[in-house]
Amino acid sequence: MNIPTDEQLNGPMDDSMNGRMNEGIGDRMEDDQMNEDELKDEPKDEPKDDQMDELQKYVLELPLPNEVFFAMVSATANTVAVSEKYWQAQRLNGARIRVLVEIAKHGGTILPSLLAERIGVTKANISLLLTPLEKDGYINRADHALDGRKTVISITETGRKLLSEQLPGNREAVANVMKRLNETELHQLLGLLNKLSEHTRER
């Protein structure tokens, strides 16, 4: 028995049909190739670095003293930023204002060496802070009355006026941050900070 061919059953296949079939096969081959490429491009899980895991665990799991230290540093930085933002809004330099405040605390006159110690800078750096203040008329420098080798720093009337006008606004800005603690908590915090400061000075 003779079995009829596809061509006998369906009629002769023209070139266009052959082309369409070939195109379909080609499209499937291209799709398969794209899928293979996508699989190659997919990110593979990186091998775990045990040393990195240990380091991450170490830096995250802080002992209580260190956790308190970093919390204190962060809180201080945030509070100082509020104060600095106020001075910047007034087009003033917070560090220079602090110099004037320290001079005022000492009665209006102070030696540069003591001033540097009070604000925690070197003698060389204190000169960098004093020069613009003197130029703007906020301080005067004069020879020491008893020791001509020394210089005395004095706050001027212009400097006193600046503090009188600007300190209230700065104090209010800082107080708005600190009011998150009640009066009892503020006293407790002050006592703890003073205790810590005394201990670090002794070392």
Tab-separated table of C-alpha atoms in Angstrom, residues 6-7 13 17 25 38-39 45 48-49 58 62 70 73 82 95 110-111 118-120 126 155 166 168 197:
chain	number	residue	atom	x	y	z
A	6	ASP	CA	2.336	15.588	2.627
A	7	GLU	CA	2.599	17.231	-0.726
A	13	MET	CA	4.402	23.903	-0.728
A	17	MET	CA	5.450	28.829	3.015
A	25	ILE	CA	12.415	27.998	13.308
A	38	GLU	CA	19.906	35.955	30.173
A	39	LEU	CA	20.701	32.980	32.379
A	45	ASP	CA	25.355	34.261	44.681
A	48	LYS	CA	30.321	34.281	51.689
A	49	ASP	CA	33.300	35.975	53.241
A	58	TYR	CA	32.045	42.842	65.721
A	62	LEU	CA	29.009	47.049	70.727
A	70	PHE	CA	28.782	56.629	70.215
A	73	VAL	CA	28.891	61.565	70.172
A	82	VAL	CA	21.446	73.159	65.705
A	95	ALA	CA	33.861	79.038	66.779
A	110	ILE	CA	42.388	86.577	79.170
A	111	LEU	CA	45.802	85.297	78.147
A	118	ARG	CA	39.621	76.631	77.575
A	119	ILE	CA	38.352	76.010	74.054
A	120	GLY	CA	40.596	73.015	73.362
A	126	ILE	CA	44.069	80.319	68.686
A	155	ILE	CA	36.672	91.900	74.435
A	166	GLN	CA	22.890	87.100	69.579
A	168	PRO	CA	19.536	84.826	73.549
A	197	SER	CA	34.646	65.068	82.261
